[in-house]
GROMACS .gro file of N, CA and C in nm:
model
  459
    1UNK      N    1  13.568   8.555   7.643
    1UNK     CA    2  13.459   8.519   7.732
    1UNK      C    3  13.341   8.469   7.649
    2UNK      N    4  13.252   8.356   7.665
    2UNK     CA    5  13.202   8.351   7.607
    2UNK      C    6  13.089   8.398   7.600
    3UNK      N    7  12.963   8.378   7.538
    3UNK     CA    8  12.857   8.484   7.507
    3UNK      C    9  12.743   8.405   7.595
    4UNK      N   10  12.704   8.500   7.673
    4UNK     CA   11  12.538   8.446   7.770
    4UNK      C   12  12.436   8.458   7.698
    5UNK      N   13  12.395   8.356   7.688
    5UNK     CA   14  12.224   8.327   7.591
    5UNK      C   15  12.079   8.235   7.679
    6UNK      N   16  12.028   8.283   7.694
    6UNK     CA   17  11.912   8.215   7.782
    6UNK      C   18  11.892   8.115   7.788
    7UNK      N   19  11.843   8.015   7.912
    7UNK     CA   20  11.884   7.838   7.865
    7UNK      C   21  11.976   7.826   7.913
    8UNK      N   22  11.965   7.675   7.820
    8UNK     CA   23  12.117   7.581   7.877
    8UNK      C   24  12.218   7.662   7.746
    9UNK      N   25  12.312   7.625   7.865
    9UNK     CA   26  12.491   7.639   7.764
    9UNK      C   27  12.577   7.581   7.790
   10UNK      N   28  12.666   7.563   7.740
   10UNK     CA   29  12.783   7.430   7.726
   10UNK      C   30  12.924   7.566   7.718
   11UNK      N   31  13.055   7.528   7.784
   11UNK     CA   32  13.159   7.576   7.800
   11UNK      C   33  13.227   7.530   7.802
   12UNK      N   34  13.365   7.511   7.719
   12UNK     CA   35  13.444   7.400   7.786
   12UNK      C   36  13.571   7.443   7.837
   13UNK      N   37  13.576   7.380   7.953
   13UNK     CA   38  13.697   7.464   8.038
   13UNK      C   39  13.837   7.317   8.040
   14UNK      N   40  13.929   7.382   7.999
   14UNK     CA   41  14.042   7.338   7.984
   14UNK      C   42  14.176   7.379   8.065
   15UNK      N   43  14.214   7.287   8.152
   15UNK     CA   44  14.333   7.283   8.207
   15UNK      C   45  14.455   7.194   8.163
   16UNK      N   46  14.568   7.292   8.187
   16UNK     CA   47  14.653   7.192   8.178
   16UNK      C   48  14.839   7.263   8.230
   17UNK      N   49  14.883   7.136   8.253
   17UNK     CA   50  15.066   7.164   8.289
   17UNK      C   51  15.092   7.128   8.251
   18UNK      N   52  15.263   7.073   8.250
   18UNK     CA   53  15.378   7.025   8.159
   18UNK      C   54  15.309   6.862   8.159
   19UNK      N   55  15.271   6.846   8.213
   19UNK     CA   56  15.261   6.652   8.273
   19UNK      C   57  15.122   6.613   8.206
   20UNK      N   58  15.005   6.680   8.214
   20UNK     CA   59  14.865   6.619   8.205
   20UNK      C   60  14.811   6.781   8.142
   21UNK      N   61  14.690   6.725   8.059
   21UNK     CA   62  14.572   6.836   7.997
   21UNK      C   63  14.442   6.739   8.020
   22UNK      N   64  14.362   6.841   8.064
   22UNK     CA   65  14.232   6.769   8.127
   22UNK      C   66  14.120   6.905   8.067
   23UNK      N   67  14.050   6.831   7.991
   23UNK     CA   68  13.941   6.900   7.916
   23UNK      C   69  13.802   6.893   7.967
   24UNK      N   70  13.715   6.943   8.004
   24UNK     CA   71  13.544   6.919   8.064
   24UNK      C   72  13.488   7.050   8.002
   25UNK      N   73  13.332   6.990   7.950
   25UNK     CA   74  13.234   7.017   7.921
   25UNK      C   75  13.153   7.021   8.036
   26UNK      N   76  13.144   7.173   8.049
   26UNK     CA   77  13.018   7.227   8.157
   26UNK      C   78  12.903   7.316   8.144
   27UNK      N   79  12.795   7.217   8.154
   27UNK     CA   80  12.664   7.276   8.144
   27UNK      C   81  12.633   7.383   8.255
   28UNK      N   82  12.596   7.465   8.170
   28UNK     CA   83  12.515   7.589   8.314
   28UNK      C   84  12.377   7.666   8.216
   29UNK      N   85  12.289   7.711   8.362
   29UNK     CA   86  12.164   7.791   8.298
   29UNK      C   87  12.139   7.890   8.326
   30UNK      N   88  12.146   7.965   8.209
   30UNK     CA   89  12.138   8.123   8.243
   30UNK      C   90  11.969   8.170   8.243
   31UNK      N   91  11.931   8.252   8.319
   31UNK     CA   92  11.797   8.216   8.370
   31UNK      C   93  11.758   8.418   8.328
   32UNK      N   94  11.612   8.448   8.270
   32UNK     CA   95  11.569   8.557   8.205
   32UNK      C   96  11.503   8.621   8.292
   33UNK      N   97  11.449   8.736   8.311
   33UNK     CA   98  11.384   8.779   8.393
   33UNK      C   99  11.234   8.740   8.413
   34UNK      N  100  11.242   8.729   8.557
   34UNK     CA  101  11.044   8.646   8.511
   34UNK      C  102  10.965   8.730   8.452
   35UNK      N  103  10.840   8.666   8.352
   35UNK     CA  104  10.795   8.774   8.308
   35UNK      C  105  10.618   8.671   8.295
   36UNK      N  106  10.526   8.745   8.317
   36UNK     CA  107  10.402   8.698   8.318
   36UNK      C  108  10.311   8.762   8.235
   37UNK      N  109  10.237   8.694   8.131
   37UNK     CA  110  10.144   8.780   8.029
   37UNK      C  111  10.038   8.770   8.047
   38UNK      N  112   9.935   8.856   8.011
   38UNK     CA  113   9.790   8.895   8.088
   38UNK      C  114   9.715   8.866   7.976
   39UNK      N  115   9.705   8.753   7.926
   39UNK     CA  116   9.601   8.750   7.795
   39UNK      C  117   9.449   8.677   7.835
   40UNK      N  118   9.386   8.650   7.733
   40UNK     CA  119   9.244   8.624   7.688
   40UNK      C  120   9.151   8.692   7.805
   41UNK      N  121   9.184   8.781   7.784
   41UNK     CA  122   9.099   8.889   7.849
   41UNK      C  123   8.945   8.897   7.811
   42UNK      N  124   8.844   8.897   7.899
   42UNK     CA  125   8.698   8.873   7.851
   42UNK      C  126   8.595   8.952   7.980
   43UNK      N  127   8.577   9.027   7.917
   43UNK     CA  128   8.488   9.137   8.041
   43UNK      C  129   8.402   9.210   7.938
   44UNK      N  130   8.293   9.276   8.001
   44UNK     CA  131   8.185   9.342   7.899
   44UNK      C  132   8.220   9.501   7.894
   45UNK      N  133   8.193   9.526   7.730
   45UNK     CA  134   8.248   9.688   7.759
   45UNK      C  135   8.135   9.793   7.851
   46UNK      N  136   8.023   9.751   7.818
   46UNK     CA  137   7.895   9.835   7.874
   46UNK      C  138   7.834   9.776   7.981
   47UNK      N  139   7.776   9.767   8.105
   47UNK     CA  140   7.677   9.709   8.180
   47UNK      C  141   7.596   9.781   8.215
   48UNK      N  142   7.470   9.775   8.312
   48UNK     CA  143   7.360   9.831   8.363
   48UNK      C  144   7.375   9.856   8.501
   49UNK      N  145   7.301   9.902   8.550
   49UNK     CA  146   7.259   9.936   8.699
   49UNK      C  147   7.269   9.803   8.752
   50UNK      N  148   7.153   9.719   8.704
   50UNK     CA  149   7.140   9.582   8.799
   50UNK      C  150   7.228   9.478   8.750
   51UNK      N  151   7.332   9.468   8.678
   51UNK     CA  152   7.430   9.357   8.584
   51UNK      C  153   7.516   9.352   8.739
   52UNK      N  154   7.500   9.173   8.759
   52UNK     CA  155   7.610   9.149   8.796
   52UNK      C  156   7.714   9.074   8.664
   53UNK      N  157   7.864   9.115   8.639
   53UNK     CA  158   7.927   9.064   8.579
   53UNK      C  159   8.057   9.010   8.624
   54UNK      N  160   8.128   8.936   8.468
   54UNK     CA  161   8.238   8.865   8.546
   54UNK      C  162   8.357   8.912   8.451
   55UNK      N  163   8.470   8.960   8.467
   55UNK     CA  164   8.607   8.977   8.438
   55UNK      C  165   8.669   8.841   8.412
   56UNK      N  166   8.727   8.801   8.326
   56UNK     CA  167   8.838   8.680   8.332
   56UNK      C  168   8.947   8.716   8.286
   57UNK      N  169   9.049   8.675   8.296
   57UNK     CA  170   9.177   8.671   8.237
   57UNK      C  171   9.231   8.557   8.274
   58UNK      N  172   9.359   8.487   8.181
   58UNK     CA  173   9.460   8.430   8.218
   58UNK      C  174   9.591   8.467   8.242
   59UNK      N  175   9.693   8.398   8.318
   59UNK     CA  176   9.830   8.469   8.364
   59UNK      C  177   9.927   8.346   8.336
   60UNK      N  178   9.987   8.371   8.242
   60UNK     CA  179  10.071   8.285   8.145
   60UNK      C  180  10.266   8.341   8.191
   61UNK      N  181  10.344   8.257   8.212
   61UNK     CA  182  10.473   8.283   8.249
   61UNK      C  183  10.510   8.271   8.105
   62UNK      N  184  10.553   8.385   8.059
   62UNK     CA  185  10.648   8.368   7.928
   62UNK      C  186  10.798   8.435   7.941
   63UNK      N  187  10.844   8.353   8.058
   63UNK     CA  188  11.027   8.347   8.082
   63UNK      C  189  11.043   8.193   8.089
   64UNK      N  190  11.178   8.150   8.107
   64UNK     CA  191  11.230   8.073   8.143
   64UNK      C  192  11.216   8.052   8.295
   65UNK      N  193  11.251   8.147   8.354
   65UNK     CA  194  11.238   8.179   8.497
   65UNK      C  195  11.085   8.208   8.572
   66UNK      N  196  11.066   8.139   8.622
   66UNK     CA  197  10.939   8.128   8.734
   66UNK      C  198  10.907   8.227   8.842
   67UNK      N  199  10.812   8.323   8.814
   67UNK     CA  200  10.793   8.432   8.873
   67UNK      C  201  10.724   8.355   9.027
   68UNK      N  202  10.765   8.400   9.118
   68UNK     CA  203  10.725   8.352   9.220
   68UNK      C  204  10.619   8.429   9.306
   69UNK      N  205  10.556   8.353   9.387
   69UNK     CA  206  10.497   8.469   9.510
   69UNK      C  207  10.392   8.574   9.407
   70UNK      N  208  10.359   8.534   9.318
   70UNK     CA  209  10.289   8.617   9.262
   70UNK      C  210  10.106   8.682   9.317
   71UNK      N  211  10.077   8.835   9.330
   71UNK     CA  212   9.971   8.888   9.376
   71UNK      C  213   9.888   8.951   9.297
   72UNK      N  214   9.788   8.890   9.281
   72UNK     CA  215   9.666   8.993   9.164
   72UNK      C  216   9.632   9.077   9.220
   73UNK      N  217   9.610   9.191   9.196
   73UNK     CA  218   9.519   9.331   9.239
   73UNK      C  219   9.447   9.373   9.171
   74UNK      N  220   9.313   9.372   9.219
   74UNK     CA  221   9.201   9.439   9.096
   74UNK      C  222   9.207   9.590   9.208
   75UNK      N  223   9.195   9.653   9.100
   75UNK     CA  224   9.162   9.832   9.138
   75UNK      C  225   9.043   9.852   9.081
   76UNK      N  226   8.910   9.876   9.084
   76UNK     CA  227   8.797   9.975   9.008
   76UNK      C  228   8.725  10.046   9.117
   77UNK      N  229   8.741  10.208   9.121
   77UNK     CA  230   8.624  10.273   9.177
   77UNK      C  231   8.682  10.256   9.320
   78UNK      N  232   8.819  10.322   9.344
   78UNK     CA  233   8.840  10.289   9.498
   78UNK      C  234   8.814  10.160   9.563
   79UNK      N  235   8.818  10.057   9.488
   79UNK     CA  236   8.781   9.952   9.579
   79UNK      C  237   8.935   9.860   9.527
   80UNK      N  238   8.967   9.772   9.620
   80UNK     CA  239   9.063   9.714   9.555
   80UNK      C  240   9.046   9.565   9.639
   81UNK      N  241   9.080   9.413   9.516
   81UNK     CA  242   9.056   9.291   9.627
   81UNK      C  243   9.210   9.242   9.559
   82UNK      N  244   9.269   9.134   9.630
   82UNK     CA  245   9.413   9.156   9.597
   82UNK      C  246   9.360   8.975   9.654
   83UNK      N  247   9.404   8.912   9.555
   83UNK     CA  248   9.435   8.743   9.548
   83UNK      C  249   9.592   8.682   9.547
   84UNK      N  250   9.616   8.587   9.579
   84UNK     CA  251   9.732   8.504   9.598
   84UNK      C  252   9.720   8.391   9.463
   85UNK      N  253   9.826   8.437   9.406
   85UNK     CA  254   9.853   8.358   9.282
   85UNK      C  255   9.957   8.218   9.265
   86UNK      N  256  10.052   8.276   9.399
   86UNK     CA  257  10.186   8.210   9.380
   86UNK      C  258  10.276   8.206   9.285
   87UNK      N  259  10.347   8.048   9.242
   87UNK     CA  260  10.408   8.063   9.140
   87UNK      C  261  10.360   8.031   9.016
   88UNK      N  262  10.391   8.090   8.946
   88UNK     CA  263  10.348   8.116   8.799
   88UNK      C  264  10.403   8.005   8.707
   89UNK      N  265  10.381   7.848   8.690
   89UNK     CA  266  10.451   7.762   8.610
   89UNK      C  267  10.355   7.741   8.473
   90UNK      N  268  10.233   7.751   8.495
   90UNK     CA  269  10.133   7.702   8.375
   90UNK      C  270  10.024   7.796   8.368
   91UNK      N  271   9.980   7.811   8.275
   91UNK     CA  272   9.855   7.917   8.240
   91UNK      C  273   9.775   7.917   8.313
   92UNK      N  274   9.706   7.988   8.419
   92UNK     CA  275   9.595   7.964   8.490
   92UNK      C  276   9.492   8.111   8.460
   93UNK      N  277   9.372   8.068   8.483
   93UNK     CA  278   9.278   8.168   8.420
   93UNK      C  279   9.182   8.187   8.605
   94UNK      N  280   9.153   8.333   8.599
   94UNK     CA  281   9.103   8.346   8.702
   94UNK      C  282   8.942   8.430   8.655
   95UNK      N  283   8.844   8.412   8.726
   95UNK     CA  284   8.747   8.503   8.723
   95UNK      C  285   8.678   8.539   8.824
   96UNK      N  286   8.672   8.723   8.798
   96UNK     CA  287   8.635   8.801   8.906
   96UNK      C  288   8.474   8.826   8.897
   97UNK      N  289   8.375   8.800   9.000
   97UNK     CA  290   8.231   8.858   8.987
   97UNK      C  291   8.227   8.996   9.018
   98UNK      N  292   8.180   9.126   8.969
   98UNK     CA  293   8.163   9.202   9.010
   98UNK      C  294   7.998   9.245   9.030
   99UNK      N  295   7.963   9.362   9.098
   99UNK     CA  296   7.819   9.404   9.034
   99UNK      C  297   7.859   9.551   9.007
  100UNK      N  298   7.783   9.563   8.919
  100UNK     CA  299   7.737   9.676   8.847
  100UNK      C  300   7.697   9.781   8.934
  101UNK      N  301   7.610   9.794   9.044
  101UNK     CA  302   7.586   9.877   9.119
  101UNK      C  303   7.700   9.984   9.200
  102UNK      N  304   7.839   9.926   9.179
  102UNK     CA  305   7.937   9.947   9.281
  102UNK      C  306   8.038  10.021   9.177
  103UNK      N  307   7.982  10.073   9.075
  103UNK     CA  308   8.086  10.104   8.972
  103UNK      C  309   8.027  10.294   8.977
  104UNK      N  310   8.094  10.340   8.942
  104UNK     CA  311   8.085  10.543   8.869
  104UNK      C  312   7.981  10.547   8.770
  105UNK      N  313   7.927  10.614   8.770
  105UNK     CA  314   7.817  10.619   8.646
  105UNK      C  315   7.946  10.660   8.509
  106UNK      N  316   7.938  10.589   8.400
  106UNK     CA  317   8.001  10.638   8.287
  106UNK      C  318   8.090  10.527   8.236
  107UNK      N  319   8.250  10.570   8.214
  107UNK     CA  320   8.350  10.495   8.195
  107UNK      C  321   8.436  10.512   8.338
  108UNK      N  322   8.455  10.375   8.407
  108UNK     CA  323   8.508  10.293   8.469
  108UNK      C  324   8.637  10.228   8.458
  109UNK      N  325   8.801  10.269   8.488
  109UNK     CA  326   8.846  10.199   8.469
  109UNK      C  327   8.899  10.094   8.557
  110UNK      N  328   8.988   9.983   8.543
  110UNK     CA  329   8.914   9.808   8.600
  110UNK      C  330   9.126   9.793   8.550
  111UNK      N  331   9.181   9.813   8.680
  111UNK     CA  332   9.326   9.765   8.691
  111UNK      C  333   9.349   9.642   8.719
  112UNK      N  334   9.429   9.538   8.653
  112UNK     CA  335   9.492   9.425   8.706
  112UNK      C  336   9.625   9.442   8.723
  113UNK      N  337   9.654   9.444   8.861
  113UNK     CA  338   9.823   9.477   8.842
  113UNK      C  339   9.839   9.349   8.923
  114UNK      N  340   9.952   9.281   8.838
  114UNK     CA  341   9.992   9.152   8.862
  114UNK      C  342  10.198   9.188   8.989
  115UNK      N  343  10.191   9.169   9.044
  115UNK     CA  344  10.362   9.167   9.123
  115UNK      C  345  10.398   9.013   9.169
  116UNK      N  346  10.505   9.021   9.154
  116UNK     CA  347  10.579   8.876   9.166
  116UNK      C  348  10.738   8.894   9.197
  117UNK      N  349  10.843   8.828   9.227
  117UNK     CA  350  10.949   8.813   9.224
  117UNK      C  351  11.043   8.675   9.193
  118UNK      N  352  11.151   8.729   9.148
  118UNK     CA  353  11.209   8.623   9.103
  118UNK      C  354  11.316   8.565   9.208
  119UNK      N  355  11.372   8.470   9.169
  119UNK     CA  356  11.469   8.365   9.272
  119UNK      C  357  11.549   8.449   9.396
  120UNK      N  358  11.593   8.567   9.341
  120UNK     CA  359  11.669   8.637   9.431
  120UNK      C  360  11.508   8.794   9.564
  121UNK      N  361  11.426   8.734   9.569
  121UNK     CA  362  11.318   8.816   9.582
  121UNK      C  363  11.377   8.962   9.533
  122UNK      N  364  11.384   8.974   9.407
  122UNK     CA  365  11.367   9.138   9.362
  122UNK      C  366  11.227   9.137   9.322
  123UNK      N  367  11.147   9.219   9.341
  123UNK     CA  368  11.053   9.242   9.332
  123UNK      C  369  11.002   9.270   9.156
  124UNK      N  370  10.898   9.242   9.085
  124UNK     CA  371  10.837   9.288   8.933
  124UNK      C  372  10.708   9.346   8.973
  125UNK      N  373  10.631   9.400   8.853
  125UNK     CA  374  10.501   9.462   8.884
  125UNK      C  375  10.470   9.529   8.722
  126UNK      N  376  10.377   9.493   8.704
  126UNK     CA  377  10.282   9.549   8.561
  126UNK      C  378  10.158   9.533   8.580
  127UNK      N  379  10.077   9.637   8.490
  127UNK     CA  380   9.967   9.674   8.525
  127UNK      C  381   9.907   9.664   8.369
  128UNK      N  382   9.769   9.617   8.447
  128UNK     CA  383   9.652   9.613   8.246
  128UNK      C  384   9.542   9.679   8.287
  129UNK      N  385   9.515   9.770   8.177
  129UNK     CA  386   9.368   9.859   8.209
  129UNK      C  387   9.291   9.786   8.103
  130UNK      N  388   9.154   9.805   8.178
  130UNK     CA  389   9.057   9.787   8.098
  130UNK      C  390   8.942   9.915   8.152
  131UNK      N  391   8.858   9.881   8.088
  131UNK     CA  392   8.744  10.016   8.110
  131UNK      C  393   8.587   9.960   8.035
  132UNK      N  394   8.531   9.947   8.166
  132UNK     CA  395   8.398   9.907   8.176
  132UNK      C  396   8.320  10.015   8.218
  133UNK      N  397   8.176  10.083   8.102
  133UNK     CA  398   8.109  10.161   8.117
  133UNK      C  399   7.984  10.136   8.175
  134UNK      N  400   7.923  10.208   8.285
  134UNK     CA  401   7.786  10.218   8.341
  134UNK      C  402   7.749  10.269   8.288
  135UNK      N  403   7.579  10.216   8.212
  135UNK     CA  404   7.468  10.317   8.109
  135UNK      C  405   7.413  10.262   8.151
  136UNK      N  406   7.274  10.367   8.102
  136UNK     CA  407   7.115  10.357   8.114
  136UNK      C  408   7.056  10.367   8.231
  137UNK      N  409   7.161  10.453   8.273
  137UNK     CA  410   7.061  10.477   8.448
  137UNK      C  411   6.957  10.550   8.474
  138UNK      N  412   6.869  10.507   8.543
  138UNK     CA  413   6.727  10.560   8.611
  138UNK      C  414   6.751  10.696   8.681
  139UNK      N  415   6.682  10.783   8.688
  139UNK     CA  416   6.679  10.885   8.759
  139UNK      C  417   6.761  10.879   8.925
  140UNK      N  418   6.682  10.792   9.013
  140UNK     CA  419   6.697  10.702   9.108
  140UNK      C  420   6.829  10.650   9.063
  141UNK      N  421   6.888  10.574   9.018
  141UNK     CA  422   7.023  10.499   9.017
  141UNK      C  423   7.151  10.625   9.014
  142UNK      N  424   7.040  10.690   8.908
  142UNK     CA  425   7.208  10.813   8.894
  142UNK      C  426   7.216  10.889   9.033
  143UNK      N  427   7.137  10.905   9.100
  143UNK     CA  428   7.141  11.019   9.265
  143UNK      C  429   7.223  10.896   9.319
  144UNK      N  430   7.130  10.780   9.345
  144UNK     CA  431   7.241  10.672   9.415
  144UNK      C  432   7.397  10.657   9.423
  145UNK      N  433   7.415  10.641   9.279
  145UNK     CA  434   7.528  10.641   9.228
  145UNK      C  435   7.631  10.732   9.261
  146UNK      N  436   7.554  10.872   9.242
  146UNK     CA  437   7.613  10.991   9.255
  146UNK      C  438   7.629  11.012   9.423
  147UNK      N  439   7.585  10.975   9.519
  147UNK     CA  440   7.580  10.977   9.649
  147UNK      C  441   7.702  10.880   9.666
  148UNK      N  442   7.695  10.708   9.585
  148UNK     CA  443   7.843  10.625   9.650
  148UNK      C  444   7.940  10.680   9.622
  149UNK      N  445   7.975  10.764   9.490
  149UNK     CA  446   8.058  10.812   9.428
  149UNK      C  447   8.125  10.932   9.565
  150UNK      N  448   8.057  10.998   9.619
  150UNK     CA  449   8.065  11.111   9.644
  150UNK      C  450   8.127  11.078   9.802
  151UNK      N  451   8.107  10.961   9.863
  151UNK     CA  452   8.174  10.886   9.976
  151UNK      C  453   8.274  10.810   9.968
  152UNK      N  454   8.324  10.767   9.836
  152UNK     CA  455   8.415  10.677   9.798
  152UNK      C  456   8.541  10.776   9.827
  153UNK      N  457   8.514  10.918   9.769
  153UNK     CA  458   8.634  11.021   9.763
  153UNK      C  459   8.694  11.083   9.877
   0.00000   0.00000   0.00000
């Protein structure tokens, strides 16, 4: 049997009887699991009370196979906004605005979980943490804070 390797491959299938032998070369593509990478990641480690900021990333297909139907999910602080990506053929870079006001006083962590499926819809899913800290809060900001916090749960 011969050996499956990702890509194109060549086989050659050979028939034959007493009378005639008939030889063909057949191309086929063996296809990898989709797979999508979460790089150039760019978000601030610290912000303030009044910072509005912005998250970026890009979402890069590094299979052969084209992750389809693909869904971003940001998670921070009980809140979650979930975007439509589709299919995944070329690098695309997205950026999220957040504000600062809407975050935990402290360290914050800030989920991108990317899900997609491949040709046969089986479903994929991976997740990237990051962790963005709230400092320097006012007397006033920390009760605030401590009051959204305390309704979020």
């Amino acid at each position: 049997a011969p050996k499956l390797a990702v890509g194109k491959n060549e086989i050659k299938i050979k028939a034959s009887n007493d009378q005639v032998t008939k030889t063909q070369m057949i191309e086929y593509n063996v296809l990898d699991k989709p797979l999508i990478e979460i790089m150039k990641k760019e978000y601030p480690a610290r912000v303030k009370y009044e910072d509005n900021f912005k998250v970026s990333f890009t979402l890069k297909k590094s299979s052969l196979n084209v992750p389809k139907d693909a869904k971003i999910i940001i998670e921070i602080c009980s809140i979650d906004k979930e975007l439509e990506a589709g299919d995944i053929t070329e690098p695309k870079t997205y950026d999220i605005l957040l504000a600062a006001k809407d975050l935990n006083a402290g360290k914050n962590d800030f989920n991108i979980k990317i899900t997609y499926k491949d040709d046969k819809d089986k479903e994929y899913a991976q997740t990237d943490k990051l962790e963005i800290e709230l400092v320097d809060l006012t007397i006033i900001q920390k009760i605030t804070v401590f009051f959204k916090e305390l309704f979020r749960e």
